[in-house]
Short mmCIF file of C-alpha atoms in Angstrom, two decimals:
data_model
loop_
_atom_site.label_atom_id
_atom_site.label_comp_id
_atom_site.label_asym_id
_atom_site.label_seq_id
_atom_site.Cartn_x
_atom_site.Cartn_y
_atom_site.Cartn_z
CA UNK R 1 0.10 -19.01 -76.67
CA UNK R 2 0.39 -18.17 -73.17
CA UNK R 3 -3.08 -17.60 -71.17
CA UNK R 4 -3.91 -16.80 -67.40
CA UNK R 5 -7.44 -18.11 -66.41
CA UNK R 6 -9.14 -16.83 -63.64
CA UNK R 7 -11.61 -18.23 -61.97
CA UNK R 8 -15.32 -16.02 -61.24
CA UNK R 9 -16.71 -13.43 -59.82
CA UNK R 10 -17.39 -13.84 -55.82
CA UNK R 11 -19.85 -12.36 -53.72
CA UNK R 12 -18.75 -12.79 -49.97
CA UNK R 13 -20.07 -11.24 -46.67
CA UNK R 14 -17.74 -9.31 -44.84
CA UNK R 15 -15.53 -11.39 -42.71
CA UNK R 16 -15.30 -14.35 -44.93
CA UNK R 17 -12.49 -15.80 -47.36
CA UNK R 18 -12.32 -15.93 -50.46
CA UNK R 19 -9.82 -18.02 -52.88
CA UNK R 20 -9.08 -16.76 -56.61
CA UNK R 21 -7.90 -19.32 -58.64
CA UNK R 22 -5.79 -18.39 -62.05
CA UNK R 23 -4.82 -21.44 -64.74
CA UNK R 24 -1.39 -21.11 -66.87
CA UNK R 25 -1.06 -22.88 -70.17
CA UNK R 26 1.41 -22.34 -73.10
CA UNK R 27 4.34 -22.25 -70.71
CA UNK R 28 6.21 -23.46 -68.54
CA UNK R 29 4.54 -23.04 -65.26
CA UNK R 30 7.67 -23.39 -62.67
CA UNK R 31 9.79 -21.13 -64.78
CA UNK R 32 8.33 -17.75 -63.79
CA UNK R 33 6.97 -16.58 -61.12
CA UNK R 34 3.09 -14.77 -60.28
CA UNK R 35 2.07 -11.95 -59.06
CA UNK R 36 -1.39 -10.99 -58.04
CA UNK R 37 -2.37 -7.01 -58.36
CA UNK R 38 -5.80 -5.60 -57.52
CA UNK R 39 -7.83 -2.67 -58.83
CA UNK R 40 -10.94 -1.50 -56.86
CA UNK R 41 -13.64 0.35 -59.33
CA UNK R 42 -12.92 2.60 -60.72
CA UNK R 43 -9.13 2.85 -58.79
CA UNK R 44 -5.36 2.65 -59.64
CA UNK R 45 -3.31 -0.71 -59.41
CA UNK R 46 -2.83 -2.80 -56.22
CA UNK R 47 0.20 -4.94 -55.55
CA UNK R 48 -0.57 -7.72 -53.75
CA UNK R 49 2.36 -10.14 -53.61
CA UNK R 50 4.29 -12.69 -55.87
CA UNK R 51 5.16 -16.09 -56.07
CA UNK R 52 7.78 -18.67 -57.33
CA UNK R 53 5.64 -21.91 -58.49
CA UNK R 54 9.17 -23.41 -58.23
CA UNK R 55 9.71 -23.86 -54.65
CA UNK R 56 6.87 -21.84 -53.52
CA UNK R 57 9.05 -18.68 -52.64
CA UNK R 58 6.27 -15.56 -51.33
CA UNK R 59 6.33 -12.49 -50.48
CA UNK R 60 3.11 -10.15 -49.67
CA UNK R 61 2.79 -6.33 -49.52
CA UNK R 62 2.84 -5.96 -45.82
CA UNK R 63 -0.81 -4.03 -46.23
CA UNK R 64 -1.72 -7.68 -46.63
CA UNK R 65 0.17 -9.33 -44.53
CA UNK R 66 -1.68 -11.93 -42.75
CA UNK R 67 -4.72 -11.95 -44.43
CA UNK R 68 -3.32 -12.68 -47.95
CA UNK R 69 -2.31 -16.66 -48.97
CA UNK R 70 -0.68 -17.55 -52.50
CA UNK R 71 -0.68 -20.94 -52.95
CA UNK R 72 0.26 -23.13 -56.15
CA UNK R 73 -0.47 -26.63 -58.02
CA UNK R 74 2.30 -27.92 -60.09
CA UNK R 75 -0.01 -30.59 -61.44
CA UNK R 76 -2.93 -28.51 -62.96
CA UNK R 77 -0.46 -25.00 -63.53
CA UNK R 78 -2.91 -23.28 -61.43
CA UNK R 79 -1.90 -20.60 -59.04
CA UNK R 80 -4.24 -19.31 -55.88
CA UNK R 81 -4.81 -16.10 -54.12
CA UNK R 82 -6.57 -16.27 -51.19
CA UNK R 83 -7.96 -13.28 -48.37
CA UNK R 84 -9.23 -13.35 -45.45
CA UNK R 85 -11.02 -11.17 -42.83
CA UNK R 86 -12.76 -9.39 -45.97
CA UNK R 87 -13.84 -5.82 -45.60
CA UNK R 88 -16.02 -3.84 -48.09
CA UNK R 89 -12.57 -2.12 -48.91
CA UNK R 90 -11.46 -5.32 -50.70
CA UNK R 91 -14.16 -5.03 -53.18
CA UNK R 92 -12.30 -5.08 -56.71
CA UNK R 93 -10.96 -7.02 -59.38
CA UNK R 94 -8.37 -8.86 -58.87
CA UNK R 95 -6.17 -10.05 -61.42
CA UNK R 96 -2.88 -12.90 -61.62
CA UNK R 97 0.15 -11.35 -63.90
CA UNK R 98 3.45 -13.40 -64.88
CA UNK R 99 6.35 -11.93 -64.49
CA UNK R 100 9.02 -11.88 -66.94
CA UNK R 101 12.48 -13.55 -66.89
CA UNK R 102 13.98 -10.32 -67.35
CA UNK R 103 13.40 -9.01 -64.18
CA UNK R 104 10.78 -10.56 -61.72
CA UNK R 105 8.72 -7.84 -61.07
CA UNK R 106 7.44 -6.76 -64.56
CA UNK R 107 4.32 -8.45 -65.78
CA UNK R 108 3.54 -9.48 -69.64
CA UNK R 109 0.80 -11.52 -69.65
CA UNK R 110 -2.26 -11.07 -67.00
CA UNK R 111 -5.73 -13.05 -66.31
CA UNK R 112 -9.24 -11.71 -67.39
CA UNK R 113 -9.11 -10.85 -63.67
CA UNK R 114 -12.19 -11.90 -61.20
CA UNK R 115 -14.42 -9.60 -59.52
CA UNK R 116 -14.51 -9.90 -55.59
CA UNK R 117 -17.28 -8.34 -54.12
CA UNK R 118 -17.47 -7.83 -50.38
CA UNK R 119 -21.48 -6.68 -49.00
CA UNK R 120 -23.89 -7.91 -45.92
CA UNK L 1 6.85 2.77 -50.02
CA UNK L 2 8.11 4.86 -52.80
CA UNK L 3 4.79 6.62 -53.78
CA UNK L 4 4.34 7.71 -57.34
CA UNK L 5 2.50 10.21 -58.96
CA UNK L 6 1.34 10.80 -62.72
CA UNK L 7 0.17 14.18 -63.91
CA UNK L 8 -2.22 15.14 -65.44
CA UNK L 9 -4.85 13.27 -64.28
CA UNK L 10 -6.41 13.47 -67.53
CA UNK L 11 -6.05 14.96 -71.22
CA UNK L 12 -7.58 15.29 -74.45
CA UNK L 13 -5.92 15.15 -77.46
CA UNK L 14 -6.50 15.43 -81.00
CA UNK L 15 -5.97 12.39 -83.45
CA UNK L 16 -2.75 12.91 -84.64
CA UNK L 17 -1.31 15.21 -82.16
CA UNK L 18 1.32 14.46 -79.60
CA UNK L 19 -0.11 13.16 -75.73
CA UNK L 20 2.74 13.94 -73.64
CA UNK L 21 2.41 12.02 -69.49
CA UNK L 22 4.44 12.63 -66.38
CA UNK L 23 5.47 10.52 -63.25
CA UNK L 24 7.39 11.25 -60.87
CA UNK L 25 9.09 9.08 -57.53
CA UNK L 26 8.97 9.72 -54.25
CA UNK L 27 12.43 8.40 -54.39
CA UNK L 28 15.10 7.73 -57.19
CA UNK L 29 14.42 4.32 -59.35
CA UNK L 30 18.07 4.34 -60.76
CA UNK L 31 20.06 1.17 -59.93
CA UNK L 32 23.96 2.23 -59.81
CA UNK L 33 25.37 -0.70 -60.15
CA UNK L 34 23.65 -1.42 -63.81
CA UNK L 35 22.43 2.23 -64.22
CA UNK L 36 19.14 0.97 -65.29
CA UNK L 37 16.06 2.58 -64.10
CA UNK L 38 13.19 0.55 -62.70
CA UNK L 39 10.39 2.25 -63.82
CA UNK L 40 7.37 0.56 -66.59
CA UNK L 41 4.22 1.89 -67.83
CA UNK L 42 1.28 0.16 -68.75
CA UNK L 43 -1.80 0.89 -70.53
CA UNK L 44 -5.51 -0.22 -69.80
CA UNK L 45 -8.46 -0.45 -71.91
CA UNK L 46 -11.56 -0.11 -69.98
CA UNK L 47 -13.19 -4.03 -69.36
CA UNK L 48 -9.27 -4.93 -69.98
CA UNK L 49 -6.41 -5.74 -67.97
CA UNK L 50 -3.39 -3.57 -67.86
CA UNK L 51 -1.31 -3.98 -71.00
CA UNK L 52 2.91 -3.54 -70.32
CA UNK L 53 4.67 -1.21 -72.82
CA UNK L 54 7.89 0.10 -71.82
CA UNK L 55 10.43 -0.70 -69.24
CA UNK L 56 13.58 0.08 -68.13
CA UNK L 57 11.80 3.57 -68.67
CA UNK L 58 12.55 3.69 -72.26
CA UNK L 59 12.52 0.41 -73.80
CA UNK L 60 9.63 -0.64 -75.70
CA UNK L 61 7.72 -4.58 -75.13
CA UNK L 62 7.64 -6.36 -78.21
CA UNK L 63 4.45 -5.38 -80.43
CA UNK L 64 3.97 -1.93 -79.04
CA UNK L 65 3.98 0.73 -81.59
CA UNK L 66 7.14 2.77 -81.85
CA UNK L 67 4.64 6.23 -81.59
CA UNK L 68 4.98 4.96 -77.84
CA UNK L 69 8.29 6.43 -76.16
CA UNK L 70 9.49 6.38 -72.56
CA UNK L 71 12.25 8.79 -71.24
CA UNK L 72 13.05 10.45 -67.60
CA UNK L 73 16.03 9.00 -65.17
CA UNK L 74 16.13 9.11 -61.68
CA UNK L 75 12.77 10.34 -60.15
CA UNK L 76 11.37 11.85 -63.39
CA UNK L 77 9.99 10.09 -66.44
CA UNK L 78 7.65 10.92 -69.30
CA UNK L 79 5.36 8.58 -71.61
CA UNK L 80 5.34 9.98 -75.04
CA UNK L 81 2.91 9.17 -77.53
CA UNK L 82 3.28 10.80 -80.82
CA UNK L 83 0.62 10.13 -83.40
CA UNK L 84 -2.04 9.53 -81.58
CA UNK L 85 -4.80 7.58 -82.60
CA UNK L 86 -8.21 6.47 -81.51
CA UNK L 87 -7.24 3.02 -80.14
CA UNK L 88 -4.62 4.86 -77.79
CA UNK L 89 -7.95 5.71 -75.61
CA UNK L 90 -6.73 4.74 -71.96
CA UNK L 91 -6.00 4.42 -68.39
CA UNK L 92 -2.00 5.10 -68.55
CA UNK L 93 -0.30 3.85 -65.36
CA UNK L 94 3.57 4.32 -64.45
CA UNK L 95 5.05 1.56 -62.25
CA UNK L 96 8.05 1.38 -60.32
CA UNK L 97 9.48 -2.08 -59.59
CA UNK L 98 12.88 -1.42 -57.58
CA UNK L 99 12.02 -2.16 -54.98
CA UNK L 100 8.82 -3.72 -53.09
CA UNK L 101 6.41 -3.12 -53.28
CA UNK L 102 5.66 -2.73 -56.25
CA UNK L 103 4.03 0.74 -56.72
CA UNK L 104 1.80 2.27 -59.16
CA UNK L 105 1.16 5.54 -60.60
CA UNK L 106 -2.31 6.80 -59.60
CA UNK L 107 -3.14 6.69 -63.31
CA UNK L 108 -4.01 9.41 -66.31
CA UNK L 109 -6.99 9.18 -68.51
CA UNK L 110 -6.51 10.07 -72.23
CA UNK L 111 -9.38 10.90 -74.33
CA UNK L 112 -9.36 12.60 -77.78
#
């Protein structure tokens, strides 16, 4: 059956990175493509970006633009979110969805999702 | 960005009754050319991630209960859920995916 595991919670100081991690098994991996969505507590959804694990295709919200990295590794299925510059703003939970075939921005199957949180 | 909004914010509803949500976009999310519109809604469990059950704005995911219904074209749509029972207790959230980003409903909390 298809899974998404994410990586753990991270406690960074404000102006640090911080790289989320999210494993695929029971598919296969290059065929769809990721997207990463956040939620801050208690908050709505967060679109974050996508990416094609087949060529490495991107493309970021432009609220994230360059501070946001998604990055992929064919060999272990795993796909990476990274952010820099934190702020106490990017405290949430951030989560890896696949998208379908259908259309490439619908999601079926998302991660547990990992808690970021951003304090001095 | 095409901003959307959900109303009510929240609701109650008794078991069994009919829970009845609204979203509407800041612009339409009707494709011409295939006359589809690009609008989903999920629902999330608290501790949970979000769970997808309809897109196209009326066509249900595999698995989801058929009490769940999705109508609306254009910039209007509705989540229906007739029925309702105690499991249905969630964060409902109305996404539109034509175009990016990807933008989400600010979300409406049903309790019974």
């Amino acid at each position: 059956q298809v899974q998404l595991v994410q990586s753990g919670a991270e406690v960074k100081k404000p102006g640090a990175s911080v790289k989320v991690s999210c494993k695929a098994s029971g598919y296969t991996f290059t065929s769809y493509y990721m997207h990463w969505v956040r939620q801050a507590p208690g908050q709505g959804l967060d679109w974050m970006g996508i990416i094609n694990p087949s060529g490495g295709f991107t493309n970021y919200a432009q609220k994230f633009q360059g501070r946001v990295t998604m990055t992929w590794d064919t060999s272990t299925s795993t796909v990476y979110m990274e952010l820099s510059s934190l702020r106490s703003e990017d405290t949430a939970v951030y989560y890896c969805a696949r998208a379908m075939l259908i259309t490439t921005h619908l999601f079926d199957y998302w991660g547990q999702g990992t808690l970021v949180t951003v304090s001095s | 960005d095409i901003v959307m909004t959900q109303s009510p914010d929240s609701l109650a509803v008794s078991l069994g009754e009919r829970a009845t949500i609204n979203c509407k976009s800041s612009q339409s999310v009707l494709y011409s050319s295939n006359n589809k519109n690009y609008l989903a809604w999920y629902q999330q469990k608290p501790g949970q991630p979000p769970k997808l059950l309809i897109y196209w704005a009326s066509t249900r995911e595999s698995g989801v209960p058929d009490r769940f219904s999705g109508s609306g074209s254009g910039t209007d749509f509705t989540l229906t859920i007739s029925g309702l029972q105690a499991e249905d207790v969630a964060v409902y959230y109305c996404q539109q995916y034509y175009t990016t980003p990807d933008t989400f409903g600010q979300g409406t909390k049903l309790e019974i």
